[in-house]
Coordinates of C-alpha atoms in Angstrom, one line a residue:
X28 CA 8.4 4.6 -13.4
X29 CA 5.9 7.1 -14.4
X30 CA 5.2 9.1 -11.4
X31 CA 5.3 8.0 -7.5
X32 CA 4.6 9.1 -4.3
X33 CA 7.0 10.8 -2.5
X34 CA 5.9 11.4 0.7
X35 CA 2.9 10.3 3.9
X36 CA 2.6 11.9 6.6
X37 CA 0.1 11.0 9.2
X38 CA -1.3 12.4 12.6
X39 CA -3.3 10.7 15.1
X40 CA -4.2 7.2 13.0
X41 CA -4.0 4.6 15.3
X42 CA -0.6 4.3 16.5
X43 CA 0.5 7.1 13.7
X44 CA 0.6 10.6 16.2
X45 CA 2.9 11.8 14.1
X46 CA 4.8 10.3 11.4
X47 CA 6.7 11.2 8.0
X48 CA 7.4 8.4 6.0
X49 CA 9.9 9.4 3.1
X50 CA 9.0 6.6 0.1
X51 CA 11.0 5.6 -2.9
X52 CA 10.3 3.0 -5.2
X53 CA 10.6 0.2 -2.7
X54 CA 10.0 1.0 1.0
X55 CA 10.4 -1.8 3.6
X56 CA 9.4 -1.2 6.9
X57 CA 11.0 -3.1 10.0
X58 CA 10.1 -3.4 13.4
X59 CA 8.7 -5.1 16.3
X60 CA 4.6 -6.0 16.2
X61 CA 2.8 -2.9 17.3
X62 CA 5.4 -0.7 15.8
X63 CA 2.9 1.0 13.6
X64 CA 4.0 -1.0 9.8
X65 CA 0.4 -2.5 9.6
X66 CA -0.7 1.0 10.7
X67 CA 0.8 2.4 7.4
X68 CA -0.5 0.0 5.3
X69 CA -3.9 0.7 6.5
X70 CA -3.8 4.6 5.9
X71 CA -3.8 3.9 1.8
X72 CA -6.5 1.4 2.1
X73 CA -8.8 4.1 4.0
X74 CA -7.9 6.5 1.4
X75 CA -8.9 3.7 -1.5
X76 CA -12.2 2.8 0.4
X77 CA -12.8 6.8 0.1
X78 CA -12.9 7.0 -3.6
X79 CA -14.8 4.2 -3.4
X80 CA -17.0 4.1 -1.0
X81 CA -17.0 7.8 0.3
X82 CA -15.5 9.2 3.3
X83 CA -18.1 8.7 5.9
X84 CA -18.6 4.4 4.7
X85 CA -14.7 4.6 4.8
X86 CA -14.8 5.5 8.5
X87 CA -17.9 3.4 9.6
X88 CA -16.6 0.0 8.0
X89 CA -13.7 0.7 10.6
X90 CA -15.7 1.2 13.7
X91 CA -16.1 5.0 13.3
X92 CA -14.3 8.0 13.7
X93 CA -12.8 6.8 17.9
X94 CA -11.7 3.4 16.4
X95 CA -9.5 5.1 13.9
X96 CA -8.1 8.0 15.6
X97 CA -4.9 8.0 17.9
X98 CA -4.8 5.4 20.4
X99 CA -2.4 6.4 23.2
X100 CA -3.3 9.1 25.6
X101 CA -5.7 9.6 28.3
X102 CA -9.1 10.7 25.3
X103 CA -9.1 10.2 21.9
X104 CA -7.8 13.3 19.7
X105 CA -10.6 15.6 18.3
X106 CA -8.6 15.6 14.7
X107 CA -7.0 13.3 12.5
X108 CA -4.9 14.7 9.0
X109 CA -3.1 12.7 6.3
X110 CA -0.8 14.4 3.9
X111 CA 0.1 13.6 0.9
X112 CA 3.3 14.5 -1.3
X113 CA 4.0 12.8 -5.2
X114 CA 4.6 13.3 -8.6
X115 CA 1.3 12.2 -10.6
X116 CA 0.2 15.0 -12.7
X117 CA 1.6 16.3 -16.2
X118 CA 3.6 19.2 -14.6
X119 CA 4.5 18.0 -11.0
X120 CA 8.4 17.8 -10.0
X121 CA 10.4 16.8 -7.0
X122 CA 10.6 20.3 -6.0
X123 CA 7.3 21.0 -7.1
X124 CA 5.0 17.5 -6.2
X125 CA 1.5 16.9 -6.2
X126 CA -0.1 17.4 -3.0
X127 CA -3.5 16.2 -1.2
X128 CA -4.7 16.9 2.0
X129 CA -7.6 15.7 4.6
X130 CA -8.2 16.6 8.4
X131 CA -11.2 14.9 9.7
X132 CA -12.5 16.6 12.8
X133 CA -14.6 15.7 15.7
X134 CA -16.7 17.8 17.8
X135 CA -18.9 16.4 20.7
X136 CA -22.6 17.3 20.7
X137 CA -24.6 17.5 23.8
X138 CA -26.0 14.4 25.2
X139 CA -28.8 12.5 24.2
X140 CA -32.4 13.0 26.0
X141 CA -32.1 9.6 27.8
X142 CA -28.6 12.0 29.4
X143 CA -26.7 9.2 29.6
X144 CA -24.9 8.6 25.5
X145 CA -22.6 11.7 23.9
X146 CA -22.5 12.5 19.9
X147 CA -20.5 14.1 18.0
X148 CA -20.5 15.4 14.6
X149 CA -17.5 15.3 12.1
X150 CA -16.4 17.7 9.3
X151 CA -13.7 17.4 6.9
X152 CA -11.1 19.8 5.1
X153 CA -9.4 18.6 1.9
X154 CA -6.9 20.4 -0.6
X155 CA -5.3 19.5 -3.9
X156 CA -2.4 21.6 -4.8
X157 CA -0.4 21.5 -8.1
X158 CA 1.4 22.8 -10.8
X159 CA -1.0 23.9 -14.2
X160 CA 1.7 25.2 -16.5
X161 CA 5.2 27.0 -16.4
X162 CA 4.9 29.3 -12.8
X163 CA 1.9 28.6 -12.4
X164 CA -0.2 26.5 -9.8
X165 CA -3.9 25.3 -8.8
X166 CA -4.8 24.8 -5.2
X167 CA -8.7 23.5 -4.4
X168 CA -9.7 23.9 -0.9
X169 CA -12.9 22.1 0.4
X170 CA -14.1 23.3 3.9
X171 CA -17.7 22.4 4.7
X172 CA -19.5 22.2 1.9
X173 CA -17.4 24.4 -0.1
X174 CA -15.3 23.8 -3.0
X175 CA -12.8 26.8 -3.9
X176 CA -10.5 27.2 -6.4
X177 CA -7.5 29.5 -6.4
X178 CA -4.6 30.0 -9.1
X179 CA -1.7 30.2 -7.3
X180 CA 1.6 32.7 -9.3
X181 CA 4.4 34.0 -7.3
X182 CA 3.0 33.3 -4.2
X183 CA -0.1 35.1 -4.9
X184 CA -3.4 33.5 -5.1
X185 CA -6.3 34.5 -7.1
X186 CA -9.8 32.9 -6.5
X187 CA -11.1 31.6 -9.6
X188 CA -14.4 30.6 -8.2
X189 CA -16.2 28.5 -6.0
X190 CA -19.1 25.3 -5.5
X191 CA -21.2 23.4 -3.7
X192 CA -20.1 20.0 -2.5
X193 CA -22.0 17.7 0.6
X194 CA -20.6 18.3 4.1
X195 CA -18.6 15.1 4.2
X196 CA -18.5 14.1 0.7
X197 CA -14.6 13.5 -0.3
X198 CA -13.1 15.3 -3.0
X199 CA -11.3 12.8 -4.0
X200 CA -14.9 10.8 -5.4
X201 CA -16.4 14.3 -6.4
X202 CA -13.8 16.5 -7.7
X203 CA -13.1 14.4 -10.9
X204 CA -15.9 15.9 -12.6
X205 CA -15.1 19.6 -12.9
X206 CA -13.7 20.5 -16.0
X207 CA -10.4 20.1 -17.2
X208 CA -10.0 24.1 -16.6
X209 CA -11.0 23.8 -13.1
X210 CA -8.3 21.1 -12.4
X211 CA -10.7 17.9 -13.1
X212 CA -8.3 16.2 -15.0
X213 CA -5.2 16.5 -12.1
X214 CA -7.5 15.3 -9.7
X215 CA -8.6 12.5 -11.5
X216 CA -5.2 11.2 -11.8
X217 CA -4.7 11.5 -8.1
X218 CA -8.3 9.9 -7.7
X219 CA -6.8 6.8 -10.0
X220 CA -3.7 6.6 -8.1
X221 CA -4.9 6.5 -5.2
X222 CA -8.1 4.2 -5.8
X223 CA -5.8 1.5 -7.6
X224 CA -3.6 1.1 -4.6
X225 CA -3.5 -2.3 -3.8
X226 CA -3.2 -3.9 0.1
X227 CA -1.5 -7.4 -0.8
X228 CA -1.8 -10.7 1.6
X229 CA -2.4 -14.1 0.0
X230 CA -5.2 -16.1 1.4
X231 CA -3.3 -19.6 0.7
X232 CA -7.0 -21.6 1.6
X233 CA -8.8 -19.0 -1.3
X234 CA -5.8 -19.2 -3.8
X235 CA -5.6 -23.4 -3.7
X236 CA -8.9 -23.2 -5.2
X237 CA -9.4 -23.7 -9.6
X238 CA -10.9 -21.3 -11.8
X239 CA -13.6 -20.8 -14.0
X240 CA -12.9 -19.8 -17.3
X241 CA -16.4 -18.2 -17.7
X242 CA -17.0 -15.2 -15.9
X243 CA -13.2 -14.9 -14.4
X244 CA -11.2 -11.3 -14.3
X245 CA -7.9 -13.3 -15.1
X246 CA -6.0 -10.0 -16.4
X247 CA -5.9 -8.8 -12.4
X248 CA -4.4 -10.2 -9.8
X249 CA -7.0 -10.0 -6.8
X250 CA -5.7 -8.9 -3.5
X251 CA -6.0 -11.7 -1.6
X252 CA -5.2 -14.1 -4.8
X253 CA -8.2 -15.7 -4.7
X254 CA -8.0 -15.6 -8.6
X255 CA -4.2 -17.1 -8.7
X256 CA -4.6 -20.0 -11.2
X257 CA -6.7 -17.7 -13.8
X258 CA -4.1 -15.1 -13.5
X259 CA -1.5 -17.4 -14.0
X260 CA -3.0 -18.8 -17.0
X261 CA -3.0 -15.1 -18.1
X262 CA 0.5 -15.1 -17.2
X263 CA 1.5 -18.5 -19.4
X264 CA -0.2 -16.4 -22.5
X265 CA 3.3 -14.7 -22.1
X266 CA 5.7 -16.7 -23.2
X267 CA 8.9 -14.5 -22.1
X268 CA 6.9 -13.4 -18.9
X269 CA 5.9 -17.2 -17.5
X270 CA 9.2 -18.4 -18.9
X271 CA 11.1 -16.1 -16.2
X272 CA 8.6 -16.7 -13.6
X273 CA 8.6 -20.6 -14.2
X274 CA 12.6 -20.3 -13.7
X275 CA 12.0 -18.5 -10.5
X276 CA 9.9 -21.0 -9.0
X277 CA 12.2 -23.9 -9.9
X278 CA 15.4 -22.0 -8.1
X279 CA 13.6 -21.8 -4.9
X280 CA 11.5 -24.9 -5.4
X281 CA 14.6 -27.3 -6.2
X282 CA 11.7 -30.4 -7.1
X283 CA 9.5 -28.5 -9.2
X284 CA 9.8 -29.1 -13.2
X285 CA 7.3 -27.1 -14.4
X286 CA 3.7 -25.6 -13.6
X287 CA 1.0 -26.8 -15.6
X288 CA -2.9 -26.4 -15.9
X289 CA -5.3 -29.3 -16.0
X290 CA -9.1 -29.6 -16.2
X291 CA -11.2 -30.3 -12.8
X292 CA -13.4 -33.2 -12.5
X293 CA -12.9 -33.6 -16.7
X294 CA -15.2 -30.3 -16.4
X295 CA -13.6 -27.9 -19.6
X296 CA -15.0 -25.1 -17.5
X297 CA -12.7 -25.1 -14.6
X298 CA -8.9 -25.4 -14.5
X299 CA -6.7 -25.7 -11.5
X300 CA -2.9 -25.3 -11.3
X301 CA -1.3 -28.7 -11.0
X302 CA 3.0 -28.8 -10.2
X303 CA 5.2 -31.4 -11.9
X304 CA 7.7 -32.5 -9.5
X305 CA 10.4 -34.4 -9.6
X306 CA 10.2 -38.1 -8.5
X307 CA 6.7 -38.1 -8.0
X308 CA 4.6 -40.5 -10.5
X309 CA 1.5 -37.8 -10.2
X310 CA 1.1 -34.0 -10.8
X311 CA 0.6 -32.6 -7.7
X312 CA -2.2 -29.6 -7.4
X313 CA -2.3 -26.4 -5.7
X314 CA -5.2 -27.8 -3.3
X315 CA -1.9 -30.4 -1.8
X316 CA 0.9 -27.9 -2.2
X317 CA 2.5 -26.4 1.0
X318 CA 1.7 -23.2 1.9
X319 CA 5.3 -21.3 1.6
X320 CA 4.5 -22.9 -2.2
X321 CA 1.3 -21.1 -2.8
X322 CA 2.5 -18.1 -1.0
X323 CA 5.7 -17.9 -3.3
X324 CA 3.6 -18.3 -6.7
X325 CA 1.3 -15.8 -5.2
X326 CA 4.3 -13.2 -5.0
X327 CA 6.0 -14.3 -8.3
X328 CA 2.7 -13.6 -9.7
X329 CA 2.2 -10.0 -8.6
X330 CA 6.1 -9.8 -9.1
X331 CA 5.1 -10.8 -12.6
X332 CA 1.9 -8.5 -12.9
X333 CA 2.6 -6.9 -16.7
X334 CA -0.4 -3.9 -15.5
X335 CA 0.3 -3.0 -12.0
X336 CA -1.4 -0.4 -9.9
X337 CA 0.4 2.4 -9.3
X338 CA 1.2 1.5 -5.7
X339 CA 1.0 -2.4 -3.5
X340 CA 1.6 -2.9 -0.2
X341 CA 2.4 -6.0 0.5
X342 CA 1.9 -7.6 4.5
X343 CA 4.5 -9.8 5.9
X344 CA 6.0 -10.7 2.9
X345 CA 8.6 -13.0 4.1
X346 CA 5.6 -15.1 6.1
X347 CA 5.7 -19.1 5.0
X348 CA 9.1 -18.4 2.6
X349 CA 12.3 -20.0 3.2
X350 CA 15.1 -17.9 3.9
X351 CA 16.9 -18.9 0.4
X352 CA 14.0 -17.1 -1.8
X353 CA 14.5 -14.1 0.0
X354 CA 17.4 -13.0 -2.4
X355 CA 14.8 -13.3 -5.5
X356 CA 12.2 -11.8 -4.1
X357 CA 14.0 -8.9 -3.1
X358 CA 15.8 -8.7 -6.3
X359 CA 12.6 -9.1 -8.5
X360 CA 10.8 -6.0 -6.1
X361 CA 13.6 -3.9 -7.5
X362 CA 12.6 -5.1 -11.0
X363 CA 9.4 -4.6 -10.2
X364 CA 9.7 -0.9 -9.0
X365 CA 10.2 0.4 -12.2
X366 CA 6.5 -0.4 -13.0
X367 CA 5.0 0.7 -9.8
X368 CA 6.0 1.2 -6.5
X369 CA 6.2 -1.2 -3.7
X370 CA 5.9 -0.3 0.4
X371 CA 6.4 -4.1 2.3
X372 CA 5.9 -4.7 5.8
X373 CA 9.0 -7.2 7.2
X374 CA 9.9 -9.3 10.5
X375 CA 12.6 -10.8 9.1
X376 CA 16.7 -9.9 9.1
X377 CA 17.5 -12.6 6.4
X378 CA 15.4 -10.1 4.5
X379 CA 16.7 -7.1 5.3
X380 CA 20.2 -8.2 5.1
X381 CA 19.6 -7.9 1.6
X382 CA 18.2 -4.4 1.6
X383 CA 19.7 -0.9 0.6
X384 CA 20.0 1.6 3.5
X385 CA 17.5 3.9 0.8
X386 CA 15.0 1.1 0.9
X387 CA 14.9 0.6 4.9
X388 CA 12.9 2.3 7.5
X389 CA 12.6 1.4 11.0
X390 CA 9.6 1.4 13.3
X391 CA 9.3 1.9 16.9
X392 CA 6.9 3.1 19.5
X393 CA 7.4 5.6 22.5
X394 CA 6.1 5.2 26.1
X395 CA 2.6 6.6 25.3
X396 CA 2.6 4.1 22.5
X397 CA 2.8 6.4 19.5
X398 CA 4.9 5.2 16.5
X399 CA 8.2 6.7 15.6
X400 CA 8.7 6.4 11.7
X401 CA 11.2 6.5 10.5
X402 CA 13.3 5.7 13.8
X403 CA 16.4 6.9 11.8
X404 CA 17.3 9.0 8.6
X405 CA 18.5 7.3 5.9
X406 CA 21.9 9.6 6.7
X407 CA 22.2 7.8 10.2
X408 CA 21.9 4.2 8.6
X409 CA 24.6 4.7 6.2
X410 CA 26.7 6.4 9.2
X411 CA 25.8 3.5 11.3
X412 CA 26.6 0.9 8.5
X413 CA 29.7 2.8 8.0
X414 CA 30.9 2.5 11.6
X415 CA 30.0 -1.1 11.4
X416 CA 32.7 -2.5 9.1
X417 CA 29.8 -2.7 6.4
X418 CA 28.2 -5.0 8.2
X419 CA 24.4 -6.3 6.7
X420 CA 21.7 -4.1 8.0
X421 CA 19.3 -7.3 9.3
X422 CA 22.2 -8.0 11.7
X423 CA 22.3 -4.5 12.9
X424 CA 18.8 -4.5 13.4
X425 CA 18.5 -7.5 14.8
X426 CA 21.0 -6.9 17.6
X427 CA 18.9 -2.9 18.2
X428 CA 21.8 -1.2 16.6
X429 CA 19.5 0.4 14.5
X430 CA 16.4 0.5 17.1
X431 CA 13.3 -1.5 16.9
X432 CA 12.9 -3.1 20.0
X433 CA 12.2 -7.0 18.9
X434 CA 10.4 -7.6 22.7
X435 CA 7.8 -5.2 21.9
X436 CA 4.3 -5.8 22.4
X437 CA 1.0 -5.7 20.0
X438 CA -0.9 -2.5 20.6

C-alpha cells in the first residue's frame, strides 16, 4: 500500500488524556463501552470536518471547544493536541515519516457585563514536518496568524520566510496553496489523506432503499451506504470483482443464489437490489432482507471498493453478523489492507479470535476515566499468547487476561 499512517497520538479528547496508538494496515480495537474505541474514531473525523469545513465549524458542530476536550477531572483542560506520524509524501520513511501537529488552546476571558456568563477565546498551533530531498527537511510552523517556514539540514534550521494566515484558520485547508517550493504540494497530500478518511457505519433503514440512475455518485461508497444498490451496480460492471463478492455472500448466506437488480414500480429510472434465494418462488428485495444481510453486503461492498480512501474506520463491525462470517470478513480486511488501511472498533471475541497479536489493541479506562490505549504492547500479547499454550486471543480477552474490563460502564 502506497503510504500509511503510522502513528496518533492524542491528549485531552474526550476520554483520550493521553494515548499513543501504534497503527498498521489493520488496527482493531477491543474493549469494554466507554473504553475510548469510538473516541478514536472520532479524532480522524474532526480532523476531516477541518479540511472541510475549517477548524472553528469543526469544533462548533461538536458542541464547542468544553464538549470536545478531556472529560475526567474536576475542570475541563485549557489545551487539547493531536499528533500525527505517517508516510504520505514522496521522500517520507519509517525512520523519517510525515508529521502534522495541532494544539488548540483555551483561555478564559473576563465575564460578560450582565457578570454572571465567562468566555473564552481559542488559538491554535499547527506544524507540518517532512523530508524535501536527500538530508534535507521542511518544517511549517503556524502560531497565531503566522505561517513560517524553516529548512531543516543536520539539525539546523534556516527560516525561509514567513505569511499571513487567519487566527484560527487550519493549515490543513490553507496551506495547499503555497507553491510547490514552499512545501504546497506535501501538504496537499497530507490535506487529501486526511480529508478522504472515511468513518464507516451502515444505516441498514437508508441502504434498503433503490437508486436512481440519474443524478447517483455510484463510483463511491457513501459512508452510511445510503447509496449501496448504485454502488453495487458499479460493482457488477466488474465482472472478476462482483464474481468474488457474489461468492462471499453465498458462503455466509447458505440460501442466497445470486444478487440481481430489478426496475422499481416498472420505472427504468430506479433500480433496487432484489436476492434470489433458494426455495422461495419470488426474488426477495433489500427493502425485506434482514438486517445482518444488508449489513454484510454493506461490508463486502466497501471490502470490495476498487478506489478506497486512504484510510476507513469502520464502527462495530461485527454488529448484526453471525459469528460464521467473521472468518471472511477478517480475511478479506487483510486483502483489503493492501489498498488502504483499515482501523475497526470490535465487541466481539469470535472476532478477535481470528486476529494477529500485530492487528490487536486493547482499550481500557483508569479511575479518573481517561483511556489507556494500547492497554498492552504488542511484545506483551505475544508473551501472553506464548504463556497461554497459544491459546486464541478473543478467549484471552474475554476472560481479562489481556485487560479490558467487559463490566465497564459508558462514559
Amino acid at each position: 500500500m502506497p503510504g500509511r499512517l503510522l502513528e496518533l497520538h492524542v491528549e485531552n479528547f474526550r476520554s483520550l488524556r493521553d494515548v499513543t496508538v501504534p497503527l498498521g494496515p489493520l488496527t482493531v480495537l477491543v474493549g469494554p463501552n466507554g473504553a475510548g474505541k469510538s473516541n478514536v474514531l472520532e479524532v480522524f473525523d474532526l480532523l476531516a470536518d477541518i479540511i472541510r469545513t475549517d477548524l472553528q465549524p469543526a469544533l462548533d458542530t461538536r458542541g464547542g471547544f468544553d464538549e470536545v476536550a478531556f472529560w475526567g477531572g474536576n475542570k475541563p483542560p485549557t489545551s487539547m493536541r493531536i499528533h500525527l506520524k505517517a508516510t504520505w509524501t514522496t521522500n517520507s520513511t519509517l525512520n523519517a515519516p510525515d508529521e502534522y501537529g495541532l494544539t488548540i488552546r483555551r483561555r478564559s476571558l473576563p465575564a460578560n457585563r450582565d457578570g454572571k456568563r465567562l468566555t473564552y477565546a481559542l488559538s491554535r498551533e499547527e506544524s507540518f514536518a517532512f523530508k524535501r530531498r536527500q538530508g534535507r527537511g521542511r518544517r511549517i510552523k503556524i502560531t497565531g496568524e503566522e505561517a513560517r517556514i524553516l529548512d531543516v539540514r543536520a539539525g539546523e534550521s534556516k527560516d525561509s520566510g514567513s505569511f499571513g494566515i487567519r487566527r484560527l484558520s487550519s493549515g490543513l485547508s490553507t496551506l495547499p496553496r503555497l507553491g510547490p517550493s514552499d512545501g504546497g504540494d506535501e501538504v496537499t497530500r497530507v490535506a487529501d489523506r486526511l480529508s478522504s478518511f472515511r468513518v464507516f457505519d451502515v444505516d441498514v433503514a437508508a441502504a434498503r432503499q433503490p437508486t436512481r440512475l440519474r443524478g447517483t455518485d455510484f463510483a463511491t461508497l457513501s459512508p452510511h451506504a445510503e447509496n449501496l444498490a448504485g454502488f453495487l451496480i458499479h460493482l457488477s460492471g466488474r465482472e472478476e470483482t462482483w464474481n468474488d463478492l457474489v461468492a462471499d455472500a453465498r458462503t455466509v448466506l447458505p440460501h442466497l443464489e445470486n444478487i440481481e437488480f430489478e426496475e422499481v414500480g416498472g420505472s427504468t429510472d430506479q433500480l433496487t437490489v432484489v436476492l434470489r434465494e433458494r426455495g422461495l418462488r419470488r426474488l426477495t428485495p433489500l427493502a425485506y432482507a434482514s438486517y445482518g444481510t444488508v449489513r454484510l453486503l454493506g461490508l463486502l461492498a466497501l471490502l470490495y471498493d476498487p478506489n478506497p480512501p486512504a484510510f476507513t474506520c469502520i464502527e462495530e463491525i461485527d454488529h448484526g453478523l453471525h459469528p460464521q462470517a467473521l472468518e471472511l470478513v477478517v480475511q478479506r480486511l487483510r486483502e483489503a489492507a493492501e489498498r488502504t488501511q483499515f482501523i475497526v472498533a470490535t465487541h466481539s471475541p469470535a472476532l478477535v479470535n481470528r486476529l494477529r497479536p500485530e492487528e490487536f489493541v486493547v482499550c481500557d479506562r483508569d479511575e479518573d476515566g481517561a483511556s489507556i490505549i494500547p492497554a498492552l504492547t504488542v511484545d506483551e500479547v505475544k508473551e501472553i499468547v506464548e504463556e497461554s499454550g497459544e491459546q486464541p486471543l478473543g478467549e484471552l480477552w474475554f476472560s481479562g487476561v489481556l485487560g479490558g474490563d467487559l463490566t465497564g460502564g459508558e462514559l
